[in-house]
Amino acid sequence: MAEQKTSLDRRRFFGQGLWGACFAGIGTAAGFLLGKTKKPETLWQIDPSKCIACGNCATYCVLEHSAVKCVQAYAICGYCDFCPGYLEPGARLSTGAENELCPTGAIERNFIEDPYYEYNIIEDKCIACGKCVKACEAFGNGSLFLQVRHDRCVNCNECAIAAACPADAFVRVPVEHPYLLKGVKDHA
Amino acid sequence: MRQPAKESNRDDFGMQFCHPDLEPGSSFVGWALPTLSTLKFEMSNLKIFSRRKAKNENRKSPQIINHQLSMINLILCVLLLLSPSLYALERFPPPDFEGGYQMPQTQVPDARPAVWEYLDVAVLFAALLIGTWLVHKIRSRRWIVVLMLFSLAYFGFWRKGCVCSIGAIGNVAWSLGDPDYAVPIAAVIFFALPLIFTLFFGRIFCAAVCPLGAIQDLVVVHPIRIPMWLESALRLFAYAYLAAAVLFAVTSSVLLICRYDPFVPIFRLGGSFHIFILGGALLIIGLFIGRPYCRFICPYGVILRLLGRLSRKPVTITPDECIHCRLCEDACPFNAIEKPTTDWPEDQYTTDKRRLALLLLLVPVLIAGLAWAGARLGEPMSRAHRKVRLADRIYLENTGQVKDITDPSKAFRGTGQTAQELYTQANQIRSEFRIGGAVFGGFIGFVIAGTLVLLSIRWKRTDYIAHPGGCVACGRCFEFCPREHLRRGIIVNPAKDTNG
């Protein structure tokens, strides 16, 4: 009977020792990691200098409507009459819907003064297919580019678009500077 | 539509691309860009550009220009196609507006404020505290279900399943492997807090806080008991999944757990269709085999299981003492209730001991064997890292083994990095994977051997107990216990009645 008791005690000793080790281990690991979090928290963003406007942003986002949208950097826009991002390459002198490059008609064209036109993105319509971005990059000033809109993005741990991005353009940016805008000196 | 203000008589369409303010030929870029464009645009379209007010009439003759064009055409097209960095040029300088036009600012909507993250942590802590209280003090399945529904609504449908303890394994492992990675503070707390609670009170987190557990627990309709050997064998997958998730996260490749989280598409009502099917299948299986993800897949579950075995105050079926009534025997849909053991049959004693000795000898053999296999597996596994995949592709392209080029390789060539640099980086990652693969294999060997050893040991149990590692504290068994009925006053203890 006495032997039974010592064996139980030993078992309890080992159990409690293991428990203490686990507790200390978790505590140390958590403390160590919390020390590392002093770095600013991050959000997903697209680096426009790497983006190749492949169109993955439109389809890979876990949200029903992608959190990525096209944005317009007005400061570097040429205000072209024939905007390569707005009109089909084959378009004649008509801005009819059949000649618009955007599949959802998300680009709004406003006359400013002869011969300049302002182009605005209607974000609710934009699906982030990147067609206009590609065209503007190739034939215009590159003022149209894709950005993660943080009011829409749920900031997934494993961003599905980042995983599918062929150009490694999805980067984690600090919360203080959540956008990588073109034509803005602070960010560019 | 208005016709062009000034129809140009230019015939060299290259010129027409230039902004009127640019002196033609003065800028290299001014020439380079039209040449590229001519390849893609129809001539007729180009005329539209001439709407820009032309200022410079002193142009070179079309023939000279055409000659220059053809010369530069090829070189520049190649240059431009290969380097997207050159694209970021101002072909058309922003106009000087005369009509007092105010240029709009690009809108930059703010992200979810950081306060919400702390709210998540507070909700997690509160839910764990309430869960502990419900499981250990109130002992009410009904209230546990209420908390379950709350967690499912908050962590599942409201927070869309992101920031979760299971996925936090990935963040924690990633930050161990990548010193530059800023691990979110919420992820660390979500990882550590349920572990600490488990060390004290058992798997309260699984019971009512984890949205993945909750969604599965609510669909258990007709649970089938599966044999213990099958349960143990299937659980090995969860250990392997844990090891793989850590391996891929430490090497900064993939957050495996998050990418293949089966219920996130349900929480988000969107996302990958394949994962949605996986989640749906698990829920259908879950009608008959309780909580299949928790038991056989969940990598966090196996950590909680190990810590649960050590918990200070594990969940008990009975509020006070076990009266061996056997009523709870079939109460658990998760195979977590263990019967009292009978005496060790004399005739089996020697064979059992011999088997245990054999299995203990097998432990190092399994570890070494699987570590070797894991190291061999490291290289194929390294293809999970995008740099390794890219290096393989670039190698195939550079050696002429494939003709077409892919988007990633096109983008890579645009960065100006040399293939050799990429190969070096890829080899570095491959060697990390070989070491990681050995550890991965060794761990799996250890787990298999450990499972076999534990299965062959006869534990002494005098009462019906909820296995402290396997029990997810769902509270189903409470109501099966007559002592519980007595505690609640549903039945009256006749012995006590006569005494009182």
PDB file of N, CA, C and O in Angstrom, chain B residues 265-312:
ATOM      1  N   PRO B 265     -15.557  30.450 -45.207  1.00  0.00           N
ATOM      2  CA  PRO B 265     -16.487  30.861 -46.267  1.00  0.00           C
ATOM      3  C   PRO B 265     -17.944  30.898 -45.787  1.00  0.00           C
ATOM      4  O   PRO B 265     -18.729  31.685 -46.308  1.00  0.00           O
ATOM      5  N   ILE B 266     -18.268  30.078 -44.806  1.00  0.00           N
ATOM      6  CA  ILE B 266     -19.637  30.112 -44.282  1.00  0.00           C
ATOM      7  C   ILE B 266     -19.830  31.383 -43.447  1.00  0.00           C
ATOM      8  O   ILE B 266     -20.840  32.071 -43.573  1.00  0.00           O
ATOM      9  N   PHE B 267     -18.824  31.709 -42.622  1.00  0.00           N
ATOM     10  CA  PHE B 267     -18.923  32.919 -41.809  1.00  0.00           C
ATOM     11  C   PHE B 267     -18.999  34.162 -42.681  1.00  0.00           C
ATOM     12  O   PHE B 267     -19.667  35.125 -42.354  1.00  0.00           O
ATOM     13  N   ARG B 268     -18.265  34.146 -43.788  1.00  0.00           N
ATOM     14  CA  ARG B 268     -18.176  35.337 -44.625  1.00  0.00           C
ATOM     15  C   ARG B 268     -19.215  35.338 -45.725  1.00  0.00           C
ATOM     16  O   ARG B 268     -19.358  36.311 -46.434  1.00  0.00           O
ATOM     17  N   LEU B 269     -19.882  34.215 -45.896  1.00  0.00           N
ATOM     18  CA  LEU B 269     -20.826  34.051 -47.001  1.00  0.00           C
ATOM     19  C   LEU B 269     -20.135  34.407 -48.316  1.00  0.00           C
ATOM     20  O   LEU B 269     -20.662  35.128 -49.158  1.00  0.00           O
ATOM     21  N   GLY B 270     -18.931  33.933 -48.471  1.00  0.00           N
ATOM     22  CA  GLY B 270     -18.171  34.196 -49.690  1.00  0.00           C
ATOM     23  C   GLY B 270     -16.805  33.571 -49.552  1.00  0.00           C
ATOM     24  O   GLY B 270     -16.477  33.018 -48.508  1.00  0.00           O
ATOM     25  N   GLY B 271     -16.014  33.687 -50.603  1.00  0.00           N
ATOM     26  CA  GLY B 271     -14.660  33.134 -50.552  1.00  0.00           C
ATOM     27  C   GLY B 271     -14.534  31.921 -51.451  1.00  0.00           C
ATOM     28  O   GLY B 271     -15.356  31.709 -52.336  1.00  0.00           O
ATOM     29  N   SER B 272     -13.500  31.137 -51.183  1.00  0.00           N
ATOM     30  CA  SER B 272     -13.195  30.027 -52.075  1.00  0.00           C
ATOM     31  C   SER B 272     -14.302  28.968 -52.073  1.00  0.00           C
ATOM     32  O   SER B 272     -14.765  28.535 -51.017  1.00  0.00           O
ATOM     33  N   PHE B 273     -14.694  28.582 -53.245  1.00  0.00           N
ATOM     34  CA  PHE B 273     -15.776  27.598 -53.375  1.00  0.00           C
ATOM     35  C   PHE B 273     -15.335  26.225 -52.864  1.00  0.00           C
ATOM     36  O   PHE B 273     -16.101  25.523 -52.216  1.00  0.00           O
ATOM     37  N   HIS B 274     -14.085  25.861 -53.142  1.00  0.00           N
ATOM     38  CA  HIS B 274     -13.599  24.554 -52.703  1.00  0.00           C
ATOM     39  C   HIS B 274     -13.628  24.438 -51.178  1.00  0.00           C
ATOM     40  O   HIS B 274     -14.001  23.423 -50.628  1.00  0.00           O
ATOM     41  N   ILE B 275     -13.198  25.521 -50.534  1.00  0.00           N
ATOM     42  CA  ILE B 275     -13.188  25.507 -49.069  1.00  0.00           C
ATOM     43  C   ILE B 275     -14.622  25.472 -48.548  1.00  0.00           C
ATOM     44  O   ILE B 275     -14.912  24.831 -47.531  1.00  0.00           O
ATOM     45  N   PHE B 276     -15.500  26.155 -49.253  1.00  0.00           N
ATOM     46  CA  PHE B 276     -16.908  26.150 -48.850  1.00  0.00           C
ATOM     47  C   PHE B 276     -17.465  24.721 -48.893  1.00  0.00           C
ATOM     48  O   PHE B 276     -18.160  24.266 -47.992  1.00  0.00           O
ATOM     49  N   ILE B 277     -17.104  24.003 -49.947  1.00  0.00           N
ATOM     50  CA  ILE B 277     -17.531  22.608 -50.076  1.00  0.00           C
ATOM     51  C   ILE B 277     -16.946  21.774 -48.939  1.00  0.00           C
ATOM     52  O   ILE B 277     -17.630  20.948 -48.322  1.00  0.00           O
ATOM     53  N   LEU B 278     -15.662  22.030 -48.634  1.00  0.00           N
ATOM     54  CA  LEU B 278     -15.016  21.306 -47.537  1.00  0.00           C
ATOM     55  C   LEU B 278     -15.760  21.546 -46.230  1.00  0.00           C
ATOM     56  O   LEU B 278     -16.060  20.597 -45.477  1.00  0.00           O
ATOM     57  N   GLY B 279     -16.084  22.824 -45.975  1.00  0.00           N
ATOM     58  CA  GLY B 279     -16.805  23.168 -44.749  1.00  0.00           C
ATOM     59  C   GLY B 279     -18.172  22.504 -44.708  1.00  0.00           C
ATOM     60  O   GLY B 279     -18.580  21.936 -43.685  1.00  0.00           O
ATOM     61  N   GLY B 280     -18.867  22.539 -45.846  1.00  0.00           N
ATOM     62  CA  GLY B 280     -20.186  21.910 -45.917  1.00  0.00           C
ATOM     63  C   GLY B 280     -20.097  20.417 -45.665  1.00  0.00           C
ATOM     64  O   GLY B 280     -20.900  19.840 -44.918  1.00  0.00           O
ATOM     65  N   ALA B 281     -19.075  19.786 -46.271  1.00  0.00           N
ATOM     66  CA  ALA B 281     -18.892  18.343 -46.089  1.00  0.00           C
ATOM     67  C   ALA B 281     -18.633  18.022 -44.627  1.00  0.00           C
ATOM     68  O   ALA B 281     -19.186  17.063 -44.070  1.00  0.00           O
ATOM     69  N   LEU B 282     -17.801  18.847 -43.976  1.00  0.00           N
ATOM     70  CA  LEU B 282     -17.496  18.602 -42.563  1.00  0.00           C
ATOM     71  C   LEU B 282     -18.758  18.738 -41.710  1.00  0.00           C
ATOM     72  O   LEU B 282     -18.945  17.991 -40.747  1.00  0.00           O
ATOM     73  N   LEU B 283     -19.617  19.685 -42.067  1.00  0.00           N
ATOM     74  CA  LEU B 283     -20.851  19.845 -41.301  1.00  0.00           C
ATOM     75  C   LEU B 283     -21.778  18.652 -41.510  1.00  0.00           C
ATOM     76  O   LEU B 283     -22.450  18.200 -40.578  1.00  0.00           O
ATOM     77  N   ILE B 284     -21.806  18.122 -42.743  1.00  0.00           N
ATOM     78  CA  ILE B 284     -22.657  16.962 -43.005  1.00  0.00           C
ATOM     79  C   ILE B 284     -22.117  15.734 -42.267  1.00  0.00           C
ATOM     80  O   ILE B 284     -22.868  14.996 -41.620  1.00  0.00           O
ATOM     81  N   ILE B 285     -20.791  15.559 -42.328  1.00  0.00           N
ATOM     82  CA  ILE B 285     -20.186  14.468 -41.561  1.00  0.00           C
ATOM     83  C   ILE B 285     -20.475  14.684 -40.079  1.00  0.00           C
ATOM     84  O   ILE B 285     -20.756  13.748 -39.329  1.00  0.00           O
ATOM     85  N   GLY B 286     -20.441  15.957 -39.684  1.00  0.00           N
ATOM     86  CA  GLY B 286     -20.648  16.311 -38.286  1.00  0.00           C
ATOM     87  C   GLY B 286     -22.027  15.957 -37.753  1.00  0.00           C
ATOM     88  O   GLY B 286     -22.233  15.920 -36.547  1.00  0.00           O
ATOM     89  N   LEU B 287     -22.975  15.711 -38.649  1.00  0.00           N
ATOM     90  CA  LEU B 287     -24.290  15.267 -38.191  1.00  0.00           C
ATOM     91  C   LEU B 287     -24.166  13.919 -37.485  1.00  0.00           C
ATOM     92  O   LEU B 287     -24.904  13.620 -36.550  1.00  0.00           O
ATOM     93  N   PHE B 288     -23.218  13.106 -37.936  1.00  0.00           N
ATOM     94  CA  PHE B 288     -23.103  11.739 -37.423  1.00  0.00           C
ATOM     95  C   PHE B 288     -21.837  11.504 -36.606  1.00  0.00           C
ATOM     96  O   PHE B 288     -21.835  10.684 -35.694  1.00  0.00           O
ATOM     97  N   ILE B 289     -20.763  12.199 -36.988  1.00  0.00           N
ATOM     98  CA  ILE B 289     -19.526  12.059 -36.223  1.00  0.00           C
ATOM     99  C   ILE B 289     -19.261  13.421 -35.604  1.00  0.00           C
ATOM    100  O   ILE B 289     -18.937  14.378 -36.305  1.00  0.00           O
ATOM    101  N   GLY B 290     -19.455  13.518 -34.310  1.00  0.00           N
ATOM    102  CA  GLY B 290     -19.414  14.816 -33.641  1.00  0.00           C
ATOM    103  C   GLY B 290     -18.110  15.559 -33.836  1.00  0.00           C
ATOM    104  O   GLY B 290     -17.037  14.974 -33.680  1.00  0.00           O
ATOM    105  N   ARG B 291     -18.213  16.820 -34.166  1.00  0.00           N
ATOM    106  CA  ARG B 291     -17.071  17.729 -34.285  1.00  0.00           C
ATOM    107  C   ARG B 291     -15.885  17.115 -35.021  1.00  0.00           C
ATOM    108  O   ARG B 291     -14.784  16.986 -34.453  1.00  0.00           O
ATOM    109  N   PRO B 292     -16.046  16.764 -36.291  1.00  0.00           N
ATOM    110  CA  PRO B 292     -14.916  16.123 -36.987  1.00  0.00           C
ATOM    111  C   PRO B 292     -13.693  17.019 -37.093  1.00  0.00           C
ATOM    112  O   PRO B 292     -12.563  16.537 -36.979  1.00  0.00           O
ATOM    113  N   TYR B 293     -13.909  18.328 -37.290  1.00  0.00           N
ATOM    114  CA  TYR B 293     -12.742  19.218 -37.412  1.00  0.00           C
ATOM    115  C   TYR B 293     -11.981  19.271 -36.093  1.00  0.00           C
ATOM    116  O   TYR B 293     -10.760  19.136 -36.064  1.00  0.00           O
ATOM    117  N   CYS B 294     -12.721  19.447 -34.998  1.00  0.00           N
ATOM    118  CA  CYS B 294     -12.069  19.558 -33.680  1.00  0.00           C
ATOM    119  C   CYS B 294     -11.269  18.309 -33.343  1.00  0.00           C
ATOM    120  O   CYS B 294     -10.202  18.381 -32.757  1.00  0.00           O
ATOM    121  N   ARG B 295     -11.816  17.161 -33.690  1.00  0.00           N
ATOM    122  CA  ARG B 295     -11.187  15.928 -33.230  1.00  0.00           C
ATOM    123  C   ARG B 295     -10.065  15.443 -34.134  1.00  0.00           C
ATOM    124  O   ARG B 295      -9.083  14.884 -33.660  1.00  0.00           O
ATOM    125  N   PHE B 296     -10.243  15.636 -35.433  1.00  0.00           N
ATOM    126  CA  PHE B 296      -9.285  15.000 -36.340  1.00  0.00           C
ATOM    127  C   PHE B 296      -8.448  15.964 -37.164  1.00  0.00           C
ATOM    128  O   PHE B 296      -7.535  15.545 -37.857  1.00  0.00           O
ATOM    129  N   ILE B 297      -8.789  17.247 -37.132  1.00  0.00           N
ATOM    130  CA  ILE B 297      -8.063  18.184 -37.985  1.00  0.00           C
ATOM    131  C   ILE B 297      -7.451  19.326 -37.179  1.00  0.00           C
ATOM    132  O   ILE B 297      -6.310  19.708 -37.418  1.00  0.00           O
ATOM    133  N   CYS B 298      -8.196  19.845 -36.215  1.00  0.00           N
ATOM    134  CA  CYS B 298      -7.812  21.108 -35.577  1.00  0.00           C
ATOM    135  C   CYS B 298      -6.425  21.046 -34.934  1.00  0.00           C
ATOM    136  O   CYS B 298      -6.183  20.279 -33.999  1.00  0.00           O
ATOM    137  N   PRO B 299      -5.479  21.853 -35.431  1.00  0.00           N
ATOM    138  CA  PRO B 299      -4.129  21.837 -34.875  1.00  0.00           C
ATOM    139  C   PRO B 299      -4.059  22.462 -33.485  1.00  0.00           C
ATOM    140  O   PRO B 299      -3.206  22.095 -32.678  1.00  0.00           O
ATOM    141  N   TYR B 300      -4.966  23.416 -33.225  1.00  0.00           N
ATOM    142  CA  TYR B 300      -4.986  24.024 -31.897  1.00  0.00           C
ATOM    143  C   TYR B 300      -5.587  23.029 -30.908  1.00  0.00           C
ATOM    144  O   TYR B 300      -5.195  22.989 -29.743  1.00  0.00           O
ATOM    145  N   GLY B 301      -6.526  22.219 -31.409  1.00  0.00           N
ATOM    146  CA  GLY B 301      -7.165  21.214 -30.571  1.00  0.00           C
ATOM    147  C   GLY B 301      -6.179  20.237 -29.979  1.00  0.00           C
ATOM    148  O   GLY B 301      -6.311  19.834 -28.822  1.00  0.00           O
ATOM    149  N   VAL B 302      -5.141  19.873 -30.763  1.00  0.00           N
ATOM    150  CA  VAL B 302      -4.189  18.901 -30.212  1.00  0.00           C
ATOM    151  C   VAL B 302      -3.302  19.536 -29.145  1.00  0.00           C
ATOM    152  O   VAL B 302      -2.915  18.874 -28.179  1.00  0.00           O
ATOM    153  N   ILE B 303      -3.015  20.838 -29.301  1.00  0.00           N
ATOM    154  CA  ILE B 303      -2.257  21.514 -28.236  1.00  0.00           C
ATOM    155  C   ILE B 303      -3.118  21.568 -26.984  1.00  0.00           C
ATOM    156  O   ILE B 303      -2.657  21.249 -25.877  1.00  0.00           O
ATOM    157  N   LEU B 304      -4.395  21.931 -27.160  1.00  0.00           N
ATOM    158  CA  LEU B 304      -5.292  22.006 -26.011  1.00  0.00           C
ATOM    159  C   LEU B 304      -5.471  20.629 -25.384  1.00  0.00           C
ATOM    160  O   LEU B 304      -5.619  20.495 -24.171  1.00  0.00           O
ATOM    161  N   ARG B 305      -5.462  19.619 -26.222  1.00  0.00           N
ATOM    162  CA  ARG B 305      -5.622  18.258 -25.725  1.00  0.00           C
ATOM    163  C   ARG B 305      -4.476  17.886 -24.786  1.00  0.00           C
ATOM    164  O   ARG B 305      -4.694  17.365 -23.693  1.00  0.00           O
ATOM    165  N   LEU B 306      -3.245  18.200 -25.246  1.00  0.00           N
ATOM    166  CA  LEU B 306      -2.080  17.874 -24.422  1.00  0.00           C
ATOM    167  C   LEU B 306      -2.101  18.658 -23.110  1.00  0.00           C
ATOM    168  O   LEU B 306      -1.815  18.122 -22.039  1.00  0.00           O
ATOM    169  N   LEU B 307      -2.453  19.958 -23.213  1.00  0.00           N
ATOM    170  CA  LEU B 307      -2.486  20.769 -21.998  1.00  0.00           C
ATOM    171  C   LEU B 307      -3.664  20.378 -21.115  1.00  0.00           C
ATOM    172  O   LEU B 307      -3.582  20.439 -19.887  1.00  0.00           O
ATOM    173  N   GLY B 308      -4.756  19.959 -21.768  1.00  0.00           N
ATOM    174  CA  GLY B 308      -5.943  19.562 -21.016  1.00  0.00           C
ATOM    175  C   GLY B 308      -5.659  18.369 -20.107  1.00  0.00           C
ATOM    176  O   GLY B 308      -6.197  18.264 -19.001  1.00  0.00           O
ATOM    177  N   ARG B 309      -4.788  17.488 -20.572  1.00  0.00           N
ATOM    178  CA  ARG B 309      -4.422  16.330 -19.748  1.00  0.00           C
ATOM    179  C   ARG B 309      -3.811  16.759 -18.437  1.00  0.00           C
ATOM    180  O   ARG B 309      -3.831  16.017 -17.455  1.00  0.00           O
ATOM    181  N   LEU B 310      -3.189  17.954 -18.453  1.00  0.00           N
ATOM    182  CA  LEU B 310      -2.521  18.437 -17.247  1.00  0.00           C
ATOM    183  C   LEU B 310      -3.405  19.384 -16.446  1.00  0.00           C
ATOM    184  O   LEU B 310      -2.962  19.922 -15.436  1.00  0.00           O
ATOM    185  N   SER B 311      -4.645  19.611 -16.909  1.00  0.00           N
ATOM    186  CA  SER B 311      -5.400  20.715 -16.313  1.00  0.00           C
ATOM    187  C   SER B 311      -5.665  20.478 -14.828  1.00  0.00           C
ATOM    188  O   SER B 311      -5.877  19.360 -14.366  1.00  0.00           O
ATOM    189  N   ARG B 312      -5.647  21.578 -14.081  1.00  0.00           N
ATOM    190  CA  ARG B 312      -5.802  21.547 -12.637  1.00  0.00           C
ATOM    191  C   ARG B 312      -7.200  21.090 -12.220  1.00  0.00           C
ATOM    192  O   ARG B 312      -7.385  20.336 -11.278  1.00  0.00           O
TER     193      ARG B 312
END
